[in-house]
C-alpha positions as CSV (number, residue, x, y, z in Angstrom):
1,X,-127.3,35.9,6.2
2,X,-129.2,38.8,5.7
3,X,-129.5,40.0,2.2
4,X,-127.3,43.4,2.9
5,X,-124.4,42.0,3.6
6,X,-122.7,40.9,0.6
7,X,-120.7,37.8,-0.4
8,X,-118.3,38.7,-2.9
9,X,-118.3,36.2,-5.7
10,X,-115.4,36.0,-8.2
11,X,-116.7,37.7,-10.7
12,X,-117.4,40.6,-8.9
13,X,-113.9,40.5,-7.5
14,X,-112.7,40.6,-11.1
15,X,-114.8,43.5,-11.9
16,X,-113.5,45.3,-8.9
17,X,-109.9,44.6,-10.2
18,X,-110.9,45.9,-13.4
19,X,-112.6,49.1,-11.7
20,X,-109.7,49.5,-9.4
21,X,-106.9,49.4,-12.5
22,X,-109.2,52.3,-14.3
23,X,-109.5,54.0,-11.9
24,X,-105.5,54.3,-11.1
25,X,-104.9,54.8,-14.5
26,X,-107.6,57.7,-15.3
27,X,-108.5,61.1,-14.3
28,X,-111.3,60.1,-12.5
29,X,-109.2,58.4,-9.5
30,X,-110.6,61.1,-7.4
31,X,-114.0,61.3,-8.6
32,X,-115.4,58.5,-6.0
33,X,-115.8,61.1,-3.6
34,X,-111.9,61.4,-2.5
35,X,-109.0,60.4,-3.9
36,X,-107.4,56.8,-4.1
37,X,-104.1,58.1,-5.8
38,X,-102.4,56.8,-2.7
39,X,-103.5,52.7,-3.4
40,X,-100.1,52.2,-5.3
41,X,-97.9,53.9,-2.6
42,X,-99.6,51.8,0.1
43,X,-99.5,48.6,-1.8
44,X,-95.6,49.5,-2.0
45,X,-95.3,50.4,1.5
46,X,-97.0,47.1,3.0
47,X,-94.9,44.9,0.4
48,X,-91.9,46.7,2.0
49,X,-92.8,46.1,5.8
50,X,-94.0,42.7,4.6
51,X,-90.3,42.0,3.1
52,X,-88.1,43.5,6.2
53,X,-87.4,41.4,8.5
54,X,-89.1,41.4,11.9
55,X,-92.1,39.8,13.5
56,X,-94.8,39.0,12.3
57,X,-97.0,41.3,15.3
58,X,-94.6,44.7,14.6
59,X,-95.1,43.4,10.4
60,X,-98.9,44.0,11.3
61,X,-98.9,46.4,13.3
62,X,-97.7,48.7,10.5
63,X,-99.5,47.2,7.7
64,X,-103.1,48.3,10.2
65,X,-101.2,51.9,10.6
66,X,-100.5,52.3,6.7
67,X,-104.6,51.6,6.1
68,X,-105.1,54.2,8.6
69,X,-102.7,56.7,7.1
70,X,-104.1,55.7,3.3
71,X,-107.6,54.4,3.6
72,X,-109.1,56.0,6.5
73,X,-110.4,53.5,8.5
74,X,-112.0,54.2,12.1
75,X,-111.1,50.7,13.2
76,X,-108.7,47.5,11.7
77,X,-108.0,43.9,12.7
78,X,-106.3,40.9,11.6
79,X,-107.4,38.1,12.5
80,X,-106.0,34.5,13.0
81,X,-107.2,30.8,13.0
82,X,-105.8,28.4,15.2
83,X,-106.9,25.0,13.7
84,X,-105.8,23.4,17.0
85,X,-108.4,24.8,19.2
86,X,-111.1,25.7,16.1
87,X,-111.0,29.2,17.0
88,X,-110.3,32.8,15.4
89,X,-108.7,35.3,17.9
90,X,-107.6,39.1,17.3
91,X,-104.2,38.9,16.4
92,X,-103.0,42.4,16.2
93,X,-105.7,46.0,15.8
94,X,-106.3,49.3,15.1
95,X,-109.1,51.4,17.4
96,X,-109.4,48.3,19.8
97,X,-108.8,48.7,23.7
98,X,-107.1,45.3,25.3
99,X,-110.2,44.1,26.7
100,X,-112.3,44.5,23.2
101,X,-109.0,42.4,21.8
102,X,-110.2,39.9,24.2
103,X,-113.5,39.6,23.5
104,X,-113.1,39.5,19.8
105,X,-113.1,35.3,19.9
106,X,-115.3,33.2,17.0
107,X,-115.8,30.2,15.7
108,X,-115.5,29.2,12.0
109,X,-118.9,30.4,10.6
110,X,-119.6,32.5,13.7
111,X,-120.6,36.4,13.2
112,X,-119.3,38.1,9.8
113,X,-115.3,36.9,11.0
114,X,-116.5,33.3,11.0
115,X,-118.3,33.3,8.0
116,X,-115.2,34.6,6.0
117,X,-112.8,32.2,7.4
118,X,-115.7,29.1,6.8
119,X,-116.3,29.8,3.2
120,X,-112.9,31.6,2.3
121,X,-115.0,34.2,0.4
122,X,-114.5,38.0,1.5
123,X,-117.9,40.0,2.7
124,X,-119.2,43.4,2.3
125,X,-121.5,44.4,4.7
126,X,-122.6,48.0,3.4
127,X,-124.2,49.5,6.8
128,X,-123.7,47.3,9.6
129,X,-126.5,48.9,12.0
130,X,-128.3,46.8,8.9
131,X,-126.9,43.9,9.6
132,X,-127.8,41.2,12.2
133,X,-125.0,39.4,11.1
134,X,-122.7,41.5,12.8
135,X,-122.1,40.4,16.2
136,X,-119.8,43.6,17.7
137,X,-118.0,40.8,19.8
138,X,-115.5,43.1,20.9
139,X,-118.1,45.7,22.1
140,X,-116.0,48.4,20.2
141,X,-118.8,49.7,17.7
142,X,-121.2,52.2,19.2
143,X,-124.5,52.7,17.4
144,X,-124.4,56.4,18.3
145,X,-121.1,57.4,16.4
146,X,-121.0,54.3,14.4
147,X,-124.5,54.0,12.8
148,X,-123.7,54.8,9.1
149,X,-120.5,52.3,9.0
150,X,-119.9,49.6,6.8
151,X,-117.5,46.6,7.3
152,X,-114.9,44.9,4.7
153,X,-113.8,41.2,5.9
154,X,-111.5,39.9,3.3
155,X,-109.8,36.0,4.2
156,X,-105.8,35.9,3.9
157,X,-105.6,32.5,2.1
158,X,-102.6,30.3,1.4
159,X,-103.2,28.0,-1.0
160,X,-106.4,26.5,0.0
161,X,-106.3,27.1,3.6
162,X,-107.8,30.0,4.9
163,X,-105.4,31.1,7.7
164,X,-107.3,34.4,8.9
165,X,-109.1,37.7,7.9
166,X,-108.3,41.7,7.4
167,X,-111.2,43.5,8.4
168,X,-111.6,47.5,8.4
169,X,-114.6,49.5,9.3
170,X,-115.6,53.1,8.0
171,X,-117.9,55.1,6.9
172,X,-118.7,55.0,2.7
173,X,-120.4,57.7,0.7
174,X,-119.6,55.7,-2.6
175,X,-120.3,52.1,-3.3
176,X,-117.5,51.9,-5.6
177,X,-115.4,53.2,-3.4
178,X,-115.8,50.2,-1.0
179,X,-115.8,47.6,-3.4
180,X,-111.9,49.2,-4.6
181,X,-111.4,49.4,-0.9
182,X,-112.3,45.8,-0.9
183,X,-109.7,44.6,-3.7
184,X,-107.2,46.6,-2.0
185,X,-107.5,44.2,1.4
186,X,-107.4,41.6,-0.3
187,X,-104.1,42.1,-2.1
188,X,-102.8,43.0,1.3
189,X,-104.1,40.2,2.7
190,X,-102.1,38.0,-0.3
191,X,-99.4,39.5,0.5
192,X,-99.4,38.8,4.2
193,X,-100.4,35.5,3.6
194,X,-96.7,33.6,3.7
195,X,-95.7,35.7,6.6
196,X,-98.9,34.8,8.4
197,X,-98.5,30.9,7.5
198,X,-94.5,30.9,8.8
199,X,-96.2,32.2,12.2
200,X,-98.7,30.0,12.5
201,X,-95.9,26.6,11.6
202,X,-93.6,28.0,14.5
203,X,-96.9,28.4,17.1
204,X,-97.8,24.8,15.8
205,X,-94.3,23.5,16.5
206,X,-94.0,25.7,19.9
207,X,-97.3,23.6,20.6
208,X,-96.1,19.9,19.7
209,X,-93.0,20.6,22.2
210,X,-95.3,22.2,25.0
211,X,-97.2,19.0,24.2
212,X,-94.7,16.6,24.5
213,X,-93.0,18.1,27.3
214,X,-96.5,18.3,29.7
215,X,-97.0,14.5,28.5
216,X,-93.9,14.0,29.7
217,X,-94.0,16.1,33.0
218,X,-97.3,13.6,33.6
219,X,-95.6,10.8,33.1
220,X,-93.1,11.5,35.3
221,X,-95.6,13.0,37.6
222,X,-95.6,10.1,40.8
223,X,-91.4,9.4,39.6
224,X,-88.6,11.1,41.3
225,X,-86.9,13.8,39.8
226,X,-85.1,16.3,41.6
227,X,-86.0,20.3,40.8
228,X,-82.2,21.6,40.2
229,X,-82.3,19.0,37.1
230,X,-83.4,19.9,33.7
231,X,-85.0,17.2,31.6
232,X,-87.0,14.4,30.9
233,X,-84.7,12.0,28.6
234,X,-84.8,8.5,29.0
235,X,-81.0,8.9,30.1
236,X,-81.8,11.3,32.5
237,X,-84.5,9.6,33.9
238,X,-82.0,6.8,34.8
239,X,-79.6,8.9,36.5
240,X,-82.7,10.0,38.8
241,X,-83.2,6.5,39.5
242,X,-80.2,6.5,40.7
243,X,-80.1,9.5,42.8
244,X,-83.4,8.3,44.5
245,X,-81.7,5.1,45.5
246,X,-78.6,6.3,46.9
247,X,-79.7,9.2,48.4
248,X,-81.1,8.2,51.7
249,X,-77.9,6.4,52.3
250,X,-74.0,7.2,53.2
251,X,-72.9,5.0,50.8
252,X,-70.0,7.4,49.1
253,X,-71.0,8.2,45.0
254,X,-68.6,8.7,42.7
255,X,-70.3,10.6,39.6
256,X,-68.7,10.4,36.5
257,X,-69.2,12.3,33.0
258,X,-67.8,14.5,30.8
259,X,-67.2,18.2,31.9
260,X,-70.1,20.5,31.5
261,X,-73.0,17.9,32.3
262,X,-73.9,18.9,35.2
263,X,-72.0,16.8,37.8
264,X,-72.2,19.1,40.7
265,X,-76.5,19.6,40.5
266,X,-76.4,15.7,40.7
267,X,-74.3,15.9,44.1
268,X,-76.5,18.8,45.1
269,X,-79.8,16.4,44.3
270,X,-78.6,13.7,46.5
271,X,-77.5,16.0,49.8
272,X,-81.2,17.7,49.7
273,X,-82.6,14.7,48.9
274,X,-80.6,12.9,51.9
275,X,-81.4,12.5,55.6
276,X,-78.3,14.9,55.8
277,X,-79.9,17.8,54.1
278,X,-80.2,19.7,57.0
279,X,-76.7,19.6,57.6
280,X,-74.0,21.7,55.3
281,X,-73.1,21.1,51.7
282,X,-69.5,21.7,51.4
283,X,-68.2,22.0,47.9
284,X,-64.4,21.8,46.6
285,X,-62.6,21.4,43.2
286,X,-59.7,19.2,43.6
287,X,-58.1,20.8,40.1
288,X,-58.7,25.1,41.5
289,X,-54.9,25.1,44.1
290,X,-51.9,24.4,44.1
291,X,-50.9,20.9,45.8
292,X,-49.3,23.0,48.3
293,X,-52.3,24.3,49.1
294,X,-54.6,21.8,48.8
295,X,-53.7,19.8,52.6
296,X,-54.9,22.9,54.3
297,X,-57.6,23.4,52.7
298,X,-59.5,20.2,53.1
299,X,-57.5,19.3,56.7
300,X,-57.4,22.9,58.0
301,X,-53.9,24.0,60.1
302,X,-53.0,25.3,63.3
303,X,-51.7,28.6,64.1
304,X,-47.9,28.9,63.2
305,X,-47.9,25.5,61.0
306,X,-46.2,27.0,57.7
307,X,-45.6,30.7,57.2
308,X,-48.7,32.9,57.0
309,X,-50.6,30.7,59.1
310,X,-51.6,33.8,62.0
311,X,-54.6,31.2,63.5
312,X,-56.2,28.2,63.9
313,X,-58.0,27.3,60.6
314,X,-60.8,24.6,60.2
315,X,-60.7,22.6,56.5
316,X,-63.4,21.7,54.3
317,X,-63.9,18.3,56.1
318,X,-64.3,19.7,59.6
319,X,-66.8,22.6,57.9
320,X,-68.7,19.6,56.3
321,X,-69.3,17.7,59.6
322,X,-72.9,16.3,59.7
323,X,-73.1,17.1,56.2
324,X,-72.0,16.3,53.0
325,X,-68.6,17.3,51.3
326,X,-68.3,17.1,47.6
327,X,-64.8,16.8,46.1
328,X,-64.4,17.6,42.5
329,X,-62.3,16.6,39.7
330,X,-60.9,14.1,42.5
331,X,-59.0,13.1,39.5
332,X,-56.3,16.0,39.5
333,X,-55.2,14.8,43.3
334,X,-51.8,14.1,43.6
335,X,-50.6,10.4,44.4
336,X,-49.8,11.8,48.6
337,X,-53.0,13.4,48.4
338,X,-54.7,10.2,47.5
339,X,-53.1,8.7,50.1
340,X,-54.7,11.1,53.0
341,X,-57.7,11.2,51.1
342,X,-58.3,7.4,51.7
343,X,-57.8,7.4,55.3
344,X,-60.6,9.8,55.6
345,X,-62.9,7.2,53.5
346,X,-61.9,4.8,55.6
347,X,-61.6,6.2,59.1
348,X,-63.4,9.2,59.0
349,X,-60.7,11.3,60.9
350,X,-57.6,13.3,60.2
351,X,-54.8,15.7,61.6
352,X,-54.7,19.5,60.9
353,X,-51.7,20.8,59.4
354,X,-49.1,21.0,62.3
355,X,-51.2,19.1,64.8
356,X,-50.9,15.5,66.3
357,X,-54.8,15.9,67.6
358,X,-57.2,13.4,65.9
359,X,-60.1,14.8,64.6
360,X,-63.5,12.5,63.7
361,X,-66.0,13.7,62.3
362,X,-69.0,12.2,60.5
363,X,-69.1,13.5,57.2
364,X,-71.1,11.7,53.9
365,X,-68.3,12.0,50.9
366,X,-69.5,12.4,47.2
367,X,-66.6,12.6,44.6
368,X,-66.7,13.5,40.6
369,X,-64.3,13.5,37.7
370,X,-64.5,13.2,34.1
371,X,-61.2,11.5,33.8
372,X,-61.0,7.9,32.7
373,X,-59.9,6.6,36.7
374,X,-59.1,2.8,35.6
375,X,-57.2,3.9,33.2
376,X,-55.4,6.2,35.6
377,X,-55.2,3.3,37.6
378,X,-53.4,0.8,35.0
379,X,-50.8,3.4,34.6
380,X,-49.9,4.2,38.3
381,X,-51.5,7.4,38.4
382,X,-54.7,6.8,40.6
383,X,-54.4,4.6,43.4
384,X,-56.0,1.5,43.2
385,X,-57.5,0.8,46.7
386,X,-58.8,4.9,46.6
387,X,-61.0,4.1,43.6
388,X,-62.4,1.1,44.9
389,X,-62.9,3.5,48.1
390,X,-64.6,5.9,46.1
391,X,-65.8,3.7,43.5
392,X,-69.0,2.2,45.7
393,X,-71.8,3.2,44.2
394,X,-70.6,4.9,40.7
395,X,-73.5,7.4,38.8
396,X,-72.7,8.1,35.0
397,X,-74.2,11.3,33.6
398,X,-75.1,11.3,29.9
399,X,-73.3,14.1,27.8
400,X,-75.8,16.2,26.1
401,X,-75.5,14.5,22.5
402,X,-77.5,11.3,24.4
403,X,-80.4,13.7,25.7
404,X,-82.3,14.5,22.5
405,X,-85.3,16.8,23.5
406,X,-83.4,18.1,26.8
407,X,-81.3,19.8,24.4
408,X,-84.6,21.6,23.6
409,X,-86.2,22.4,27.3
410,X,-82.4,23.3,28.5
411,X,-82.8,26.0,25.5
412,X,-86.0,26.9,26.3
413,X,-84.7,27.0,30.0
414,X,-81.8,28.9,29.4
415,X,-83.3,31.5,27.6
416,X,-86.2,32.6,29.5
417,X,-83.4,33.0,32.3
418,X,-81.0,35.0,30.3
419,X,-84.1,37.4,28.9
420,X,-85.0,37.6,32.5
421,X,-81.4,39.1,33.2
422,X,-81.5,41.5,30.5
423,X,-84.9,42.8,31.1
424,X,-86.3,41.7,27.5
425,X,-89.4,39.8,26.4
426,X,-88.8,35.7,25.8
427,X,-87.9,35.2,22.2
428,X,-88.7,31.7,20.8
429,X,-86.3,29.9,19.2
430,X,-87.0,29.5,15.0
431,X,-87.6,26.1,14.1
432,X,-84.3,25.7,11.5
433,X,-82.3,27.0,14.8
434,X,-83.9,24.4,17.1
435,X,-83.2,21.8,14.1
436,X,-79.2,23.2,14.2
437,X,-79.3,22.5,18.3
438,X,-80.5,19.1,17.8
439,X,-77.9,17.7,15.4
440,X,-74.9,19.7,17.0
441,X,-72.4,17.2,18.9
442,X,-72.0,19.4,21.9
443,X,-68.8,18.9,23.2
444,X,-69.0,21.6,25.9
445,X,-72.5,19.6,26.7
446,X,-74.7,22.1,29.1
447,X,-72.2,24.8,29.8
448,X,-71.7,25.1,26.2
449,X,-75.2,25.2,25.3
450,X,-76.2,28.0,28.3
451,X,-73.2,30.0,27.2
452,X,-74.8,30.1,23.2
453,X,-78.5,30.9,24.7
454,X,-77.2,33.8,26.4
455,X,-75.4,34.6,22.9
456,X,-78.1,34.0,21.0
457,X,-81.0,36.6,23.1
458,X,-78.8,39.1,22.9
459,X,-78.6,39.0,19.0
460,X,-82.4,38.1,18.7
461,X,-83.8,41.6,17.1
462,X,-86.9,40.9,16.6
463,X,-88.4,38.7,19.2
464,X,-87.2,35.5,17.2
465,X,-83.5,33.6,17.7
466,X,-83.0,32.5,14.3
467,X,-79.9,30.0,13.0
468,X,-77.8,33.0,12.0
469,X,-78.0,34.1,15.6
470,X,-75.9,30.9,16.8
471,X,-72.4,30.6,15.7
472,X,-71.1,29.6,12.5
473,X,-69.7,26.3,13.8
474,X,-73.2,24.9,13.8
475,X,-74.3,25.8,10.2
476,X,-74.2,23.3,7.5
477,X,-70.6,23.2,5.8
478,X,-71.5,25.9,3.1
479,X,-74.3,27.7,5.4
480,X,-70.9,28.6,7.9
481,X,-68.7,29.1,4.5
482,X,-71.2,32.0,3.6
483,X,-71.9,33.4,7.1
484,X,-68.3,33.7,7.8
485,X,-67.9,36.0,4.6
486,X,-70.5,38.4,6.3
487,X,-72.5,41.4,4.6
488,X,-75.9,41.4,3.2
489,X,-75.5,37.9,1.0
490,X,-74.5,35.8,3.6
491,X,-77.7,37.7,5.8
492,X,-80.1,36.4,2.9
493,X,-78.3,33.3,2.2
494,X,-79.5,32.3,6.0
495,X,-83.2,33.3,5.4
496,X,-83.5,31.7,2.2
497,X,-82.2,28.5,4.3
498,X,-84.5,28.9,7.3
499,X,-87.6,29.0,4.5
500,X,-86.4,26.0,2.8
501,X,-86.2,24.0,5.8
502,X,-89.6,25.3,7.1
503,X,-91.0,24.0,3.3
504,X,-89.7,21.1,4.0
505,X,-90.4,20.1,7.5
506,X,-94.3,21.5,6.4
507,X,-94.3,18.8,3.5
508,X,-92.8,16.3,4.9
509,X,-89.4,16.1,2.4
510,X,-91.8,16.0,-0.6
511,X,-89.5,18.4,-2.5
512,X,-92.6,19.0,-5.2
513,X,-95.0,20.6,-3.0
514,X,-92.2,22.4,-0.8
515,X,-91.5,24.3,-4.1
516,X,-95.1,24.8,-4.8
517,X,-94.8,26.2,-1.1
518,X,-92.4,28.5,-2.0
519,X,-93.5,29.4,-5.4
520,X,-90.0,27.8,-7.1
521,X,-89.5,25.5,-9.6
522,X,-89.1,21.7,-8.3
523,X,-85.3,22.6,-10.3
524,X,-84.6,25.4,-9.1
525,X,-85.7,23.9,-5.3
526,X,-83.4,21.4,-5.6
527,X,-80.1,23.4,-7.2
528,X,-81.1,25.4,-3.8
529,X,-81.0,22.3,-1.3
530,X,-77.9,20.9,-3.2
531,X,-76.6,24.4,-2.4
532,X,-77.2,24.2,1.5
533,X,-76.8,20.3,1.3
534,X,-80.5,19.5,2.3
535,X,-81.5,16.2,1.8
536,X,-85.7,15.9,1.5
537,X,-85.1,12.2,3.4
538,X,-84.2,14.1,6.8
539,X,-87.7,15.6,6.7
540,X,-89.6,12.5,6.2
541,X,-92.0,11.6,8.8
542,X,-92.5,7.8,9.3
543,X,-92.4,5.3,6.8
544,X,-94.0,6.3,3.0
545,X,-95.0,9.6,4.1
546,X,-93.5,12.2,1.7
547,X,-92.6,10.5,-1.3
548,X,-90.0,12.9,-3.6
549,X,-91.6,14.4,-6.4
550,X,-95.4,12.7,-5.7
């Protein structure tokens, strides 16, 4: 590097500290050639933005505005590293157009930016029209306007990673006036520096899901799997089995599962996915009328059959002809309706309601329920020779407990859709609220969990659906205890648990260097996770990976 740009060793930085502390103590704070009497107020100001709670883009955005309003600059980025792909893009800016943003891409030890990141040493390059070092990536300095600034890159570390830079540009009369300037980044930059780390854990985790799901999309690349179904579980992926099987036949399916999985999609698969697809798809739930109401409905009536009957009427069956007609909660039939039901299965024909004329019609017949129908058999409920009728080529769909990682693309699924709907930007799901999805029993299965997402964007603030936004049933024991108290403890009570279980997950359950993480004592760590009733052991990774307390 050329020799004006300068590496700032610690020493120097400790001089600077010194300098800086004089200088905000002393009557000669404004005798650098303007006044730094501001430096405490902005220090405040950022730890203040850094502390509210929002994301971590509108968190920067503010800090680059307060250096602006206090320091002066001309232009302002922060910088991140993405260790995945080894590269360092623009994170959020100050003076930069969207195009310059894009340009502004380097590798570690690339350009001034690179350099910073690589060694984890902050750089002052006095005059950059000096400096051959300086790239100008973005395009955005202009050696007309520009030719007498100089450049601060300072490198927001975390203990000994280096997770990005701040780096302002302005023009400097007084070289002790940049170096303060320079010892002023980097405080901001330390105290950035969690915030920063929490964002680049949740892109990391966003990534490992992408990751796993595209494997998994490959993998199931040359498989059947029909597009109205969410999910890649090895559950699901026997049902699709399934569905391929029996769809290019008439065989009659009887699908079975609790409410809420998703019976009806399955019967909607294997119509479009039938050599009867062309024909209509006639749905009805056996459980919606009255008994008295139900005959006419799927047989249709004549004109003048029972009072209020002014014309002819077709029923379900006739509307379904060439086609499919799905009956569900074929459970809630009554015994007489079971009865007409099985000479359709059998015969394929029927009477409307007040007429003696036969009517065939060729019709494929898929039935669901989520009641126990041998059961209902055993006790004279369910006729026996209807299930056998229905009971040709059963399809069991898994309740949502059985699904794992579904859980996580039906989320994922559910809200994009709902912040579609409401006209707002995607937010991501936190990981301690994706980890409070996974281990929730879901009784209501998929209905249960859409009804939540749509919940949950709506309360999502700041661009983030965090485990306070999902209701208090799903927190830990003491977690819902506090919640349901409400008011400003129970708010921090839920942040201070979504931290401890990012510490965690990061270290693997070794409760040690999750305190370090958070700057506790390994006592005081654990009072907290007895508090929340953590257990370091659910955070292990594989087999003598995180060790407690090594």
């Amino acid at each position: 590097m050329n020799h004006l740009a300068e590496v700032i060793p610690e020493s120097t930085i400790k001089r600077g500290r010194e300098q800086r502390n004089h200088s905000l103590t002393s009557s000669c704070a404004c005798s650098l050639g303007e006044c730094r009497s501001e430096t405490l107020p902005l220090l405040s100001e950022v730890s203040k933005v850094v502390s509210a709670d929002g994301s971590l883009s509108k968190t920067l955005k503010v800090v680059l505005e307060l250096l602006q309003k206090h320091l002066q600059v001309v232009r302002a980025m922060i910088s991140l590293y993405d260790s995945g792909c080894d590269q360092i893009f623009i994170h959020e800016s100050l003076g930069l157009t969207e195009d310059e943003i894009a340009k502004g891409v380097y590798y570690p030890g690339e350009g001034i930016t690179g350099k910073v990141v690589e060694s984890g040493k902050p750089i002052i390059v006095p005059v950059i029209a000096d400096e051959p070092q300086f790239l100008n990536r973005t395009g955005s300095w202009n050696e007309e306007h520009d030719l007498k600034h100089s450049f601060i890159c300072v490198p927001i570390i975390r203990g000994q990673k280096v997770m990005g830079t701040i780096a302002a540009e302005r023009r400097y009369d007084n070289h002790m006036l940049l170096h303060l300037d320079l010892e002023v980044l980097a405080i901001i930059a330390t105290t950035i520096a969690q915030a920063v780390e929490l964002h680049l854990l949740e892109r990391a985790h966003q990534k490992v899901l992408r990751d796993q799901s595209i494997k998994l999309k490959n993998e199931l690349k040359e498989k059947f799997k029909p597009s109205n179904i969410i999910g890649n579980s090895k559950a699901m992926q026997a049902v699709y089995r399934m569905i391929e099987k029996v769809s290019h036949a008439k065989t009659t399916v009887l699908i079975l599962g609790e409410s809420g999985v998703g019976k009806e999609r399955v019967a909607s698969a294997i119509h479009y996915h039938s050599s009867c697809a062309s024909g209509p798809f006639v749905k009805f739930n056996c459980a919606s009328l009255p008994e008295s109401v139900i005959e006419s409905e799927l047989f249709g009536h004549e004109k003048g059959a029972f009072t209020g009957a002014t014309t002819r009427r077709a029923g379900r069956f006739e509307e379904s002809n060439g086609g499919t007609i799905f009956l569900d909660e074929v459970g809630e039939l009554s015994l007489p309706m079971q009865a007409k039901l099985l000479r359709v299965l059998q015969e394929r024909s029927f009477e409307r309601v007040g007429s003696n004329t036969t009517i065939r019609v060729d019709v494929r017949i898929l039935a669901a329920t989520n009641r126990d129908l041998p059961d209902m058999v055993a006790k004279g409920t369910f006729r026996e020779d209807l299930f056998y009728r229905l009971n040709v080529f059963p399809i069991t769909i898994p309740p949502l407990k059985d699904r794992g990682n579904d859980i996580v693309t039906l989320a994922d699924h559910f809200v994009a859709r709902f912040a579609k709907e409401q006209d707002v930007e995607v937010p991501r799901i936190a990981t301690p609220a994706l980890n409070l999805l996974l281990s929730y029993n879901w009784p209501g299965n998929v209905r249960e969990l859409e009804n939540m997402m749509e919940r949950a964007v709506l309360l999502a603030e700041d661009g983030v659906i965090h485990s306070y936004n999902l209701p208090t049933y799903l927190q830990p024991p003491v977690l819902g205890e506090i919640s349901a108290q409400g008011g400003l403890e129970a708010r921090l009570s839920q942040i201070e648990y979504e931290l401890i279980i990012e510490a965690l997950t990061l270290h693997q359950g070794n409760v040690s260097e999750a305190a370090t993480h958070l700057g506790l004592t390994r006592r005081i760590l654990g009072l907290r996770m007895a508090k929340y009733q953590l257990n370091y052991k659910n955070y292990r990774q594989g087999d003598g990976l995180a060790q407690e307390g090594e």
